[in-house]
Structure formats: C-alpha cells, structure tokens
Short mmCIF file of C-alpha atoms in Angstrom, two decimals:
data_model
loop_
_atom_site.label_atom_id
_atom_site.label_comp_id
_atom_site.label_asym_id
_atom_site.label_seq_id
_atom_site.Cartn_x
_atom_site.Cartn_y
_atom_site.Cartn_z
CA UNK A 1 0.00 0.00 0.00
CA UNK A 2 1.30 3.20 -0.79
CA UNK A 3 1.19 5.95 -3.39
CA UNK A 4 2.30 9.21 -3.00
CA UNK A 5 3.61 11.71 -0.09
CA UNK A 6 1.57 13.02 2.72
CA UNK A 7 0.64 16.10 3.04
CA UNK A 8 0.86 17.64 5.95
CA UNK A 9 -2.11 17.27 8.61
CA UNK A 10 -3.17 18.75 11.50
CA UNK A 11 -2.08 16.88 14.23
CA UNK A 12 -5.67 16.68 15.67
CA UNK A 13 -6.14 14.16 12.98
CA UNK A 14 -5.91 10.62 13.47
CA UNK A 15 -4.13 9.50 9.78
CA UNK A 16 -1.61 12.70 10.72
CA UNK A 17 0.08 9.93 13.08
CA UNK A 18 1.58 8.02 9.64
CA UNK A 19 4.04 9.72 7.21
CA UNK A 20 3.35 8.25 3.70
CA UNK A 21 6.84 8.06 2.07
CA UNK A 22 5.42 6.57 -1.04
CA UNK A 23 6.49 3.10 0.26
CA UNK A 24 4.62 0.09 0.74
CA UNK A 25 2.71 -0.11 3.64
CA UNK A 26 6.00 -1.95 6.01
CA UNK A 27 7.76 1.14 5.86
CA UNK A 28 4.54 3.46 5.33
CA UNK A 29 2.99 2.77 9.00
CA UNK A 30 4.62 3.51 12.41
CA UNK A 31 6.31 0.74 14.48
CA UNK A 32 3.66 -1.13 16.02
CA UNK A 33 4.34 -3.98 19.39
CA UNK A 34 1.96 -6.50 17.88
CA UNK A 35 3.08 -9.95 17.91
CA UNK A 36 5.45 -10.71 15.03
CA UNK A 37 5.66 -14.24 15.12
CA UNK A 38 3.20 -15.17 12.19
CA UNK A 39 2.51 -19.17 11.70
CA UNK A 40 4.17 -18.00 8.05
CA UNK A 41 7.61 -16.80 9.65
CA UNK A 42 9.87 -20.03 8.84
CA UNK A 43 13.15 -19.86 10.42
CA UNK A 44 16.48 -21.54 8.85
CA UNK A 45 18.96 -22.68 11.10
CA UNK A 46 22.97 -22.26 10.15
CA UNK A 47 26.28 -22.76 11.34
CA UNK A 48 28.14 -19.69 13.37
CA UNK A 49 30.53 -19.24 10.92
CA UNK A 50 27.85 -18.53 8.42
CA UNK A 51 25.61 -16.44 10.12
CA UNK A 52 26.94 -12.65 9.39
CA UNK A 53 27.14 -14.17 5.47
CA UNK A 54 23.72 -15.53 5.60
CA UNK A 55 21.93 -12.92 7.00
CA UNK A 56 23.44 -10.52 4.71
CA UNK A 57 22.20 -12.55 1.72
CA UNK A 58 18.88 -12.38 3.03
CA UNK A 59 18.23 -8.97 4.03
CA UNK A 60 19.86 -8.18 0.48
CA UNK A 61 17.31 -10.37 -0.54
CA UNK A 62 14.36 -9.00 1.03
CA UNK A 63 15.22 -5.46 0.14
CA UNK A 64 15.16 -6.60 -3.12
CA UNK A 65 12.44 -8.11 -3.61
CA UNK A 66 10.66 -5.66 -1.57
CA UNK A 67 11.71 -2.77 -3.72
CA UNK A 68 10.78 -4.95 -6.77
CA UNK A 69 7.47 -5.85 -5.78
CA UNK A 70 6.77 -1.89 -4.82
CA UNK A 71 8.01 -0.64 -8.18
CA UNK A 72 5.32 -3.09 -10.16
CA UNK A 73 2.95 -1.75 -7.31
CA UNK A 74 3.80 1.61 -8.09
CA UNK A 75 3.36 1.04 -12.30
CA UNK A 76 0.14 -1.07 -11.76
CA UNK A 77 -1.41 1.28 -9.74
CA UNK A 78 -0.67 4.08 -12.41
CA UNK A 79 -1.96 1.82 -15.05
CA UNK A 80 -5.29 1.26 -13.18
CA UNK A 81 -5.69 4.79 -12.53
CA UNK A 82 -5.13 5.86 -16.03
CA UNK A 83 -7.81 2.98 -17.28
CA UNK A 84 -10.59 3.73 -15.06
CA UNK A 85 -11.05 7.44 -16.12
CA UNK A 86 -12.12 5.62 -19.63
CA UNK A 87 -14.14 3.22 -17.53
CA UNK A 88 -17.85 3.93 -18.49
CA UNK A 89 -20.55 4.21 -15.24
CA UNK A 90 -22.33 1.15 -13.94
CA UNK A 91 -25.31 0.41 -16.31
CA UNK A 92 -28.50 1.51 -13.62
CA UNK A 93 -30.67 -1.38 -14.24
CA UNK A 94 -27.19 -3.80 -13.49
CA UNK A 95 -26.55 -1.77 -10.31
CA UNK A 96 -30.10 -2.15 -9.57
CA UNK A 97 -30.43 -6.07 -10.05
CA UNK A 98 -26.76 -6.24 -7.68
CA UNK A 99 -28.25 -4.71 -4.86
CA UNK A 100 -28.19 -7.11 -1.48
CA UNK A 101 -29.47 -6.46 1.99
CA UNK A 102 -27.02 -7.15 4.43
CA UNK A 103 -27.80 -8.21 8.13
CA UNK A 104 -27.62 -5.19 10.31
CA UNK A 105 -24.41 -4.75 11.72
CA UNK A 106 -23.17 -3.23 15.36
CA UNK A 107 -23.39 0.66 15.14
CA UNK A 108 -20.19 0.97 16.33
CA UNK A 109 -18.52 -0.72 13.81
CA UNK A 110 -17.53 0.28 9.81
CA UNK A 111 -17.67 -2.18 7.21
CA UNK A 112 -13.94 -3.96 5.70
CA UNK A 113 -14.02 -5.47 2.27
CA UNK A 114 -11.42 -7.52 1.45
CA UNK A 115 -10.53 -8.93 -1.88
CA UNK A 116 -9.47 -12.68 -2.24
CA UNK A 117 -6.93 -13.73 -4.88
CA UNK A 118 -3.23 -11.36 -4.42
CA UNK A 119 -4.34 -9.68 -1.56
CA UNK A 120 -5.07 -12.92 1.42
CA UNK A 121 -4.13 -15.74 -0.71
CA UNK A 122 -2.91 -16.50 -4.03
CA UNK A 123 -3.42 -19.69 -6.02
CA UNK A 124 -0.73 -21.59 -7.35
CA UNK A 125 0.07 -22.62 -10.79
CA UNK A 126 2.06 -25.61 -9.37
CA UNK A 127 0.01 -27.40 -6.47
CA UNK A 128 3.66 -28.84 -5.43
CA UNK A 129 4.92 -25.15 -4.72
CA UNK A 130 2.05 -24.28 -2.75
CA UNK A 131 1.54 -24.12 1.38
CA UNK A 132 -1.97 -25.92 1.19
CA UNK A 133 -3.52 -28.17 -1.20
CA UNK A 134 -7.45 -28.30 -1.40
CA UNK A 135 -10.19 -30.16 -2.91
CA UNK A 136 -12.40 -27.68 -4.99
CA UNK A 137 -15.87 -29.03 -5.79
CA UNK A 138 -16.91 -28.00 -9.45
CA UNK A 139 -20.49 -27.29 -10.35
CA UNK A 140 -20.36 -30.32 -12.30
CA UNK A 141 -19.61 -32.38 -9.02
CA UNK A 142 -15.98 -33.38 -9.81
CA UNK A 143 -13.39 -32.65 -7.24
CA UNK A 144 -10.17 -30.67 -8.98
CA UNK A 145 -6.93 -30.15 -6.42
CA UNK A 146 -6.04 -26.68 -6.17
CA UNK A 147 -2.96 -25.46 -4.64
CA UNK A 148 -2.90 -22.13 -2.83
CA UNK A 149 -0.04 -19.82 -0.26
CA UNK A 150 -2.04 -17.92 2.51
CA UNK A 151 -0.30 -14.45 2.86
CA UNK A 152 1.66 -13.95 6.21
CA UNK A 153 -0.13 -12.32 8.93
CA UNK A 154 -4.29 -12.96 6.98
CA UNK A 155 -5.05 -14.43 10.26
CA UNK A 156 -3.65 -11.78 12.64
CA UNK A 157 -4.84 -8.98 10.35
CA UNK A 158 -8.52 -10.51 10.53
CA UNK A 159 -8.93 -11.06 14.22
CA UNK A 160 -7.46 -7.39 14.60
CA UNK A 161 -10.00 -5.70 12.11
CA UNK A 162 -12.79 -7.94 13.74
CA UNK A 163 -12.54 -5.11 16.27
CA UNK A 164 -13.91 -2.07 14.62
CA UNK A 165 -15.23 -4.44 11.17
CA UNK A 166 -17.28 -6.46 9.90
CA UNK A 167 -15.75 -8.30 7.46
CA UNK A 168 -16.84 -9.03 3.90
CA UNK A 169 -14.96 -10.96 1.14
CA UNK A 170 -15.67 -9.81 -2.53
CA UNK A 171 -13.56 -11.85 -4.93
CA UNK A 172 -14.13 -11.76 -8.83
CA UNK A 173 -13.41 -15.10 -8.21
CA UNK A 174 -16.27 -18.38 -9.20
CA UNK A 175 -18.32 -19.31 -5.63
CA UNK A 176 -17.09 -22.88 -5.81
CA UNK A 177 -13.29 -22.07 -5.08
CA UNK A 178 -13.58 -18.82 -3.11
CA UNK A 179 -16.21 -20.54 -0.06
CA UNK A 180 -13.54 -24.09 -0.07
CA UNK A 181 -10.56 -21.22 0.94
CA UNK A 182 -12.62 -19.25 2.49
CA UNK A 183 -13.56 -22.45 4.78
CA UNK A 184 -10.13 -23.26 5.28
CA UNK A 185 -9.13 -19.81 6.59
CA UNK A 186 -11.69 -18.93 8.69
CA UNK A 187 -13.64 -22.72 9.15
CA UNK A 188 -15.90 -21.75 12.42
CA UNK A 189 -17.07 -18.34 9.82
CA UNK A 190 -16.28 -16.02 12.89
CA UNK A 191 -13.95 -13.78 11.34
CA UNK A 192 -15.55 -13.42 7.96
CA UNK A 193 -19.26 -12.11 8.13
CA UNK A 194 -20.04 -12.22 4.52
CA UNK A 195 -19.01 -13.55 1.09
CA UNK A 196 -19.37 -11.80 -2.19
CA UNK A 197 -18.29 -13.36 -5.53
CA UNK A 198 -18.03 -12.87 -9.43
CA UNK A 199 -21.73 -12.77 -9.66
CA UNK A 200 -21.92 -9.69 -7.32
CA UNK A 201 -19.75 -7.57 -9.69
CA UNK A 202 -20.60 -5.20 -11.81
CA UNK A 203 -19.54 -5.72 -15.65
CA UNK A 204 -18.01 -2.95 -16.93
CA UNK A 205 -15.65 -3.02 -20.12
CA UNK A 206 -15.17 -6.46 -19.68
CA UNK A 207 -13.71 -5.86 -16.39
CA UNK A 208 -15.31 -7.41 -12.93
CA UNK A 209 -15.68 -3.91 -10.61
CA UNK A 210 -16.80 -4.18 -6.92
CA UNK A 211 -19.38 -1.40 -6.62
CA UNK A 212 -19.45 -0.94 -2.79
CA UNK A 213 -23.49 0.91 -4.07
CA UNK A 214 -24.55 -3.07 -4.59
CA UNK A 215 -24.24 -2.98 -0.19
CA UNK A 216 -27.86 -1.44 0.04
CA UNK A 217 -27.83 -0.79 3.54
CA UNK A 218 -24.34 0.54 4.26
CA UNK A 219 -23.87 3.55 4.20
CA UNK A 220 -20.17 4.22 1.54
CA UNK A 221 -18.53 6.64 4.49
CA UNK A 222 -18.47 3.95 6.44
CA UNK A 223 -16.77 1.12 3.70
CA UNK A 224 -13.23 0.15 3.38
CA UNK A 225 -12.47 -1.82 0.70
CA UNK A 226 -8.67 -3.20 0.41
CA UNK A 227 -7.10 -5.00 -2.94
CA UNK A 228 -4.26 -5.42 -5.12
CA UNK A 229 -6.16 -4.33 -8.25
CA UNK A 230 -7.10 -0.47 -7.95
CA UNK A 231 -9.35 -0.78 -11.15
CA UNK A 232 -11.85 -2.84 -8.92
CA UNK A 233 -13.03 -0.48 -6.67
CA UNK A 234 -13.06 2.09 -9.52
CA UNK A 235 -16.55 3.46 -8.91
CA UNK A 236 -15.64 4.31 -5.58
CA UNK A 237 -11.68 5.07 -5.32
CA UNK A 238 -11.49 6.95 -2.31
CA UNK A 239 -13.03 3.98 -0.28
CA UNK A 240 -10.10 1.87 -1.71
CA UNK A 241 -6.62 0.67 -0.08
CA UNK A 242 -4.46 -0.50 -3.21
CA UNK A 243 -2.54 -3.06 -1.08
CA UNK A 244 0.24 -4.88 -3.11
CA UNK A 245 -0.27 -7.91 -4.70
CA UNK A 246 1.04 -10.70 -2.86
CA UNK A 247 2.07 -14.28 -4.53
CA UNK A 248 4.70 -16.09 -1.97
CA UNK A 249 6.96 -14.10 -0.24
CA UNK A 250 6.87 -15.41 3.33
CA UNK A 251 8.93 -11.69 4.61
CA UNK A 252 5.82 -9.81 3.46
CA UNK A 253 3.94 -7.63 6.19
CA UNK A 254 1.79 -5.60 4.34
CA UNK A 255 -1.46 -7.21 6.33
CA UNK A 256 0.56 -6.92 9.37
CA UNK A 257 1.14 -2.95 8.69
CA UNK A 258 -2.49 -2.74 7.79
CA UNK A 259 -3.61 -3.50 11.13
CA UNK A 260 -3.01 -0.03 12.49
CA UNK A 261 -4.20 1.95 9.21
CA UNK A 262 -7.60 0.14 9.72
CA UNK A 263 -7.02 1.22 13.23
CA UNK A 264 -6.55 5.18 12.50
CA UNK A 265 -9.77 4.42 9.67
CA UNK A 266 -11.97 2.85 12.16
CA UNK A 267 -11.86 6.91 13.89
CA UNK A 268 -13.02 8.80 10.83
CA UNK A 269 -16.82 9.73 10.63
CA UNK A 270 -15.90 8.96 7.16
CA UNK A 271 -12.86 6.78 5.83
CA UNK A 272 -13.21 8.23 2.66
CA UNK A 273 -11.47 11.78 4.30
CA UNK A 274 -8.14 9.57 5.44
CA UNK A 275 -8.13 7.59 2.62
CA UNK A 276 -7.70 10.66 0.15
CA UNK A 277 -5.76 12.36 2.23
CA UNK A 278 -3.07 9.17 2.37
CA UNK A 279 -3.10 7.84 -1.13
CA UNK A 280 -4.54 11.10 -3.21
CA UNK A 281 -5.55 8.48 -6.05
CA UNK A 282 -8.04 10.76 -7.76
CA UNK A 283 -4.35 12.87 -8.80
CA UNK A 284 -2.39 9.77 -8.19
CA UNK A 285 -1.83 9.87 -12.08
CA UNK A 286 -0.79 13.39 -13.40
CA UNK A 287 1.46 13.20 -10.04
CA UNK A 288 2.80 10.17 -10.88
CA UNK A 289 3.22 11.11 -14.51
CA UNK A 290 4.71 14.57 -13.51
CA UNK A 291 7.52 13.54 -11.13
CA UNK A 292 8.86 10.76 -13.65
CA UNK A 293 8.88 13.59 -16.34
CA UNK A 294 11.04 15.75 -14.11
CA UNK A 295 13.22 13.00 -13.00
CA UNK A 296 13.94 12.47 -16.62
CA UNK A 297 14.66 15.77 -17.39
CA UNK A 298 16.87 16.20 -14.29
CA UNK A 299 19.00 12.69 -15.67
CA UNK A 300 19.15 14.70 -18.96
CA UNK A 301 20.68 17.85 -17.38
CA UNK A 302 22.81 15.73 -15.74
CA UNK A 303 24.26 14.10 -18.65
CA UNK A 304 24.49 16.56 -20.72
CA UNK A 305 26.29 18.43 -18.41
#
C-alpha cells in the first residue's frame, strides 16, 4: 500500500500519526508492538561461521524483492488509474439487479471489504509449490486439487480488524473455489461475516468492478475496501486501499502494517477523508506522470552536463 507523499495534517487528525513516504505499507505505517511471530515466519537454522554471510544474503534479498514488488505496485497502480477514467458508469438497471441487503451490523462498527486472490491468498500454478492443497468441488460435481499460499499475517490482520469491522470478502473469483478457501481460513465463519463473488460484480468493459453501491444498507462513508487491483473499486476510489499484490513471499507484512491503518480508519466519521488524504488516487496519475517527467529531465541535465 502506498502511493504518494503526505501532506501535511493537523495533528488533531488521526491518519496525521503516519508519514506516507510513497512506500509500501512496512515502511509506510509507524512501528507497532503487535506480535510478530506469524505461523508464516519459517526460520532456517545455520552454522556460526555462516551467520553474518547468511543474513546478509537475506536482508539483500528481502530489500530486493521488496523494492521490486513496490516498483510493479507503483506502475500497476498508475496503469489502473489511467484505465478507469475511460471506464464507463455502472449500467442503472445492473446496479439495480446487484443490490443485497445485508444483516444489520453493530453501530459501532464500519464495514472492511477484502478482496481474495493477491491480496489474502494466491493460487498456485504448481500445487507442489504451494503451502496448502485443497479439494475444490466444481459445479459439475468433480473434485479438482487446487494449490494455494495464505499471505503472512491474513489471520492476525482478521482477528485485529474484527474489532472495529465487519468483514466481507468480494472476490471476482467463481463461488465454488472462493467458499472451499474461504472455509479453510476462517472454518468456524467467525472472522468473515459475509461472502461476495463474481456474480456480485458489476460488468463494466469487460472488467469485474466491486461497486461498494450493490451494499444497500451501508452507508459508503463507512466502507473500506482493500485489494491489489485499484481498477476494482473504480466506482468508488477513495473507499479503496491498493494493497500490493502478494504471490509467496513469506517476509511480506503488508497485512501486518495494515492492522493499524484500519485502526486510525476505524476513527473517521468517514474513511473516505483519510483515505484521500493518504493515497490522493483521484491525482495519483498526473502526479505520478509529472515527477517521472522531471526526473527524466533532471538525468538529462545531468548528462548533458
């Protein structure tokens, strides 16, 4: 998650707490003392000798792969922002026919969407490189194996947000595999309230959008919705957290770092006031557009001189 610098905010604000570096959201979030011992944190044992060498390679690593991952963020992000001002509106009668009543919820609490596929799980290509293997029912009653890696810290992240949100799951994703990993992550259904899927979306441009308007009776001040693809909250981008996609890395803490955003959200009358004020995705484009045409020019000075 990240996108562009902070301004600066009154510090009678709750979001002024975070300085947005336009880094993902590990280095975008303050220090927290949560527990960092995810189930996902594997730990390699080595000889003495090796250890300075070792952990050298992997922090190199890490860093990496961390700044690799935020670049494509970075570019996606800009790509998604660019498309959806071509996007056309939701067809009325289709955002009509979407519309579900939800259960009422506690006043007291806002209402977290969470995407599926990138942003709490991702499913492997090769079932023998994934962390869990599951049987997937198919309309047509045959079982097909489907291998999947759970993102570091889903668990932790949910129970957190379980706090201030209820939690709803909208995936682009077919029914049949999203409620078999759904099950497996949250099997007694306490930490996931609700379950939206492809069928819920709005069709746009051949594109599967998650119109928070289909969520009759919530009110959109008081909707977060967090995924790797900006273009799918595209009706409503100020309501979005573009959290970066996610396909194995077991150093990852973006959930873990999201924990306290959703935290500084859950104190906004509306989220849709931090949100903009964080990310600034409505300008996220020309910005983005404008500071790589002045870093250019500033590499051409540079040589030229």
């Amino acid at each position: 998650m990240s996108v562009h610098r902070l301004k600066k905010l009154p510090s009678s604000e709750p979001v002024s707490s975070f300085e947005n570096q336009g880094v993902p959201l590990k280095t975008a979030l303050l220090d927290t003392t949560l527990n960092l011992n995810s189930p996902k944190t594997h730990k390699t044992i080595v000889f003495p000798q090796q250890q300075n060498t070792e952990k050298l390679i992997t922090r190199l690593q890490i860093e990496c792969e961390g700044e690799k991952a935020h670049k494509q963020h970075l570019l996606q992000t800009f790509n998604a922002m660019k498309y959806i001002k071509t996007i056309r509106p939701a067809d009325p009668s289709q955002l009509e026919a979407k519309k579900i009543i939800l259960p009422k919820r506690k006043k007291t609490k806002k209402t977290l969407v969470f995407d599926l596929d990138e942003t709490l799980v991702h499913c492997c290509s090769n079932i023998n490189q994934a962390d869990v293997i599951i049987d997937i029912k198919m309309p047509n009653g045959e079982f097909m194996k489907c291998g999947i890696n759970i993102r570091p810290y889903v668990h932790e992240c949910l129970l957190a947000a379980n706090i201030n949100y209820e939690i709803i799951i909208f995936t682009a994703s077919h029914r049949c595999y999203a409620d078999t990993v759904l099950d497996y992550l949250d099997p007694t259904h306490e930490l996931i309230h609700h379950r939206l899927y492809r069928e819920n979306c709005i069709v746009t441009d051949n594109l599967y959008i998650k119109d928070l308007r289909i969520l009759d009776n919530r009110k959109i001040e008081d909707i977060v919705i967090v995924d790797n693809a900006a273009y799918s909250f595209a009706y409503q981008i100020d309501n979005g957290v573009p959290i970066i996609s996610w396909y194995s890395d077991p150093n990852d803490k973006e959930l873990f770092n999201l924990i306290e955003y959703l935290g500084v959200l859950s104190n906004f009358k509306d989220v849709r006031v931090a949100n903009r004020r964080m990310f600034h995705l409505h300008t996220f484009y020309n910005d983005y557009l404008h500071e790589f045409t002045m870093e250019n020019k500033e590499n051409t000075v540079i040589v030229s001189q």
